[in-house]
């Protein structure tokens, strides 16, 4: 089992920044790939970014590339999503998830956090 808890969401003006954190516990070594996804009202959940165990391999959706950065701490227990130049269309509930595959497919992630709300005002 892997437990995930997100934090760091909030309300920010367009152009601002937020840093999301995801604290992982349990058998984290069994799910070495960590991903961030988001879901806006009325829309499907979409991939944002993922990172491998060592932090040497990352991938981003086109919509956030160049603005968001995913990273993880040396102890591999916390994953971060630094979000810069935020836009109103970034408004969504952001979820972190764990997988044993390096993939952007949400169905490959079998552990999920409860989500944290990010709201970007124009």
C-alpha positions as a LaTeX table, in Angstrom:
\begin{tabular}{lrrr}
\hline
Residue & $x$ (\AA) & $y$ (\AA) & $z$ (\AA) \\
\hline
Unk1 & 0.00 & 0.00 & 0.00 \\
Unk2 & 1.07 & 3.55 & $-0.73$ \\
Unk3 & $-0.48$ & 6.60 & 0.90 \\
Unk4 & $-0.35$ & 9.98 & $-0.81$ \\
Unk5 & $-1.26$ & 13.37 & 0.64 \\
Unk6 & $-1.20$ & 16.54 & $-1.45$ \\
Unk7 & $-0.87$ & 20.08 & $-0.13$ \\
Unk8 & $-0.09$ & 23.57 & $-1.38$ \\
Unk9 & $-3.14$ & 24.41 & $-3.43$ \\
Unk10 & $-4.92$ & 27.73 & $-3.19$ \\
Unk11 & $-6.09$ & 30.86 & $-4.98$ \\
Unk12 & $-3.60$ & 32.82 & $-7.06$ \\
Unk13 & $-3.81$ & 35.54 & $-9.70$ \\
Unk14 & $-2.91$ & 34.85 & $-13.30$ \\
Unk15 & 0.85 & 35.04 & $-13.77$ \\
Unk16 & 1.50 & 33.91 & $-10.22$ \\
Unk17 & 3.10 & 30.78 & $-8.83$ \\
Unk18 & 2.22 & 27.90 & $-6.53$ \\
Unk19 & 4.17 & 24.89 & $-5.30$ \\
Unk20 & 2.31 & 21.66 & $-4.71$ \\
Unk21 & 3.69 & 18.90 & $-2.51$ \\
Unk22 & 2.80 & 15.23 & $-2.35$ \\
Unk23 & 3.95 & 13.30 & 0.70 \\
Unk24 & 4.25 & 9.57 & 0.10 \\
Unk25 & 4.37 & 6.82 & 2.71 \\
Unk26 & 4.13 & 3.06 & 2.84 \\
Unk27 & 5.65 & 0.77 & 0.20 \\
Unk28 & 6.80 & 3.63 & $-2.00$ \\
Unk29 & 9.56 & 1.54 & $-3.56$ \\
Unk30 & 6.85 & $-0.62$ & $-5.17$ \\
Unk31 & 5.53 & 2.39 & $-7.07$ \\
Unk32 & 8.63 & 4.37 & $-8.07$ \\
Unk33 & 7.00 & 6.60 & $-10.68$ \\
Unk34 & 5.09 & 9.61 & $-9.40$ \\
Unk35 & 2.71 & 11.64 & $-11.49$ \\
Unk36 & 0.58 & 14.75 & $-11.24$ \\
Unk37 & $-2.82$ & 14.88 & $-12.88$ \\
Unk38 & $-5.57$ & 17.48 & $-12.81$ \\
Unk39 & $-9.30$ & 17.60 & $-13.33$ \\
Unk40 & $-11.31$ & 20.71 & $-14.08$ \\
Unk41 & $-15.10$ & 20.85 & $-13.60$ \\
Unk42 & $-16.87$ & 19.03 & $-16.39$ \\
Unk43 & $-13.63$ & 17.72 & $-17.89$ \\
Unk44 & $-11.78$ & 14.44 & $-17.80$ \\
Unk45 & $-8.74$ & 13.94 & $-15.63$ \\
Unk46 & $-5.61$ & 14.87 & $-17.59$ \\
Unk47 & $-1.91$ & 14.15 & $-17.26$ \\
Unk48 & 0.32 & 17.00 & $-16.09$ \\
Unk49 & 3.77 & 15.53 & $-15.36$ \\
Unk50 & 5.59 & 12.47 & $-14.09$ \\
Unk51 & 9.01 & 11.66 & $-12.64$ \\
Unk52 & 10.96 & 8.45 & $-12.16$ \\
Unk53 & 12.47 & 7.17 & $-8.92$ \\
Unk54 & 15.87 & 8.80 & $-9.34$ \\
Unk55 & 14.43 & 12.06 & $-10.60$ \\
Unk56 & 16.45 & 11.87 & $-13.79$ \\
Unk57 & 13.50 & 11.32 & $-16.13$ \\
Unk58 & 10.59 & 13.72 & $-16.32$ \\
Unk59 & 7.78 & 14.32 & $-18.77$ \\
Unk60 & 5.19 & 17.07 & $-19.14$ \\
Unk61 & 1.99 & 17.70 & $-21.02$ \\
Unk62 & 2.27 & 20.28 & $-23.78$ \\
Unk63 & $-0.07$ & 22.60 & $-21.91$ \\
Unk64 & 2.32 & 23.01 & $-18.95$ \\
Unk65 & 5.73 & 22.45 & $-20.54$ \\
Unk66 & 8.06 & 25.33 & $-19.77$ \\
Unk67 & 5.88 & 26.59 & $-16.90$ \\
Unk68 & 5.69 & 23.64 & $-14.49$ \\
Unk69 & 8.54 & 21.64 & $-12.97$ \\
Unk70 & 8.22 & 18.29 & $-11.23$ \\
Unk71 & 10.87 & 17.18 & $-8.75$ \\
Unk72 & 11.34 & 14.88 & $-5.76$ \\
Unk73 & 13.42 & 15.08 & $-2.62$ \\
Unk74 & 16.49 & 12.95 & $-1.95$ \\
Unk75 & 14.61 & 10.71 & 0.46 \\
Unk76 & 12.11 & 10.03 & $-2.35$ \\
Unk77 & 9.23 & 10.64 & 0.05 \\
Unk78 & 7.97 & 13.93 & $-1.35$ \\
Unk79 & 7.21 & 15.00 & $-4.89$ \\
Unk80 & 6.79 & 18.64 & $-5.82$ \\
Unk81 & 5.10 & 20.48 & $-8.65$ \\
Unk82 & 6.36 & 24.03 & $-9.08$ \\
Unk83 & 3.81 & 25.95 & $-11.14$ \\
Unk84 & 4.82 & 29.30 & $-12.62$ \\
Unk85 & 3.09 & 31.70 & $-15.00$ \\
Unk86 & $-0.26$ & 30.28 & $-13.99$ \\
Unk87 & $-3.25$ & 30.80 & $-16.25$ \\
Unk88 & $-6.99$ & 30.66 & $-15.51$ \\
Unk89 & $-7.16$ & 27.45 & $-17.55$ \\
Unk90 & $-4.85$ & 25.80 & $-15.01$ \\
Unk91 & $-7.73$ & 25.92 & $-12.51$ \\
Unk92 & $-8.46$ & 22.34 & $-11.42$ \\
Unk93 & $-8.16$ & 19.82 & $-8.64$ \\
Unk94 & $-4.60$ & 18.50 & $-8.76$ \\
Unk95 & $-3.89$ & 14.89 & $-7.81$ \\
Unk96 & $-0.64$ & 13.05 & $-7.27$ \\
Unk97 & $-0.49$ & 9.38 & $-8.11$ \\
Unk98 & 1.94 & 6.46 & $-7.97$ \\
Unk99 & 2.72 & 3.80 & $-10.56$ \\
Unk100 & 5.27 & 1.14 & $-11.45$ \\
Unk101 & 5.22 & 2.30 & $-15.07$ \\
Unk102 & 6.70 & 5.39 & $-16.70$ \\
Unk103 & 3.55 & 6.53 & $-18.44$ \\
Unk104 & 1.08 & 9.38 & $-18.83$ \\
Unk105 & $-1.90$ & 7.01 & $-18.74$ \\
Unk106 & $-3.99$ & 7.61 & $-15.64$ \\
Unk107 & $-5.17$ & 4.01 & $-15.67$ \\
Unk108 & $-1.61$ & 2.83 & $-14.95$ \\
Unk109 & $-1.56$ & 4.71 & $-11.64$ \\
Unk110 & $-3.16$ & 2.68 & $-8.87$ \\
Unk111 & $-2.57$ & 4.90 & $-5.86$ \\
Unk112 & $-4.02$ & 8.40 & $-5.69$ \\
Unk113 & $-4.11$ & 11.26 & $-3.24$ \\
Unk114 & $-7.26$ & 13.12 & $-2.26$ \\
Unk115 & $-6.47$ & 16.13 & $-4.45$ \\
Unk116 & $-5.79$ & 19.80 & $-3.81$ \\
Unk117 & $-7.70$ & 22.69 & $-5.39$ \\
Unk118 & $-5.83$ & 25.23 & $-7.50$ \\
Unk119 & $-7.77$ & 28.30 & $-8.60$ \\
Unk120 & $-6.25$ & 30.91 & $-10.90$ \\
Unk121 & $-8.14$ & 34.18 & $-11.19$ \\
Unk122 & $-7.92$ & 36.41 & $-14.25$ \\
\hline
\end{tabular}
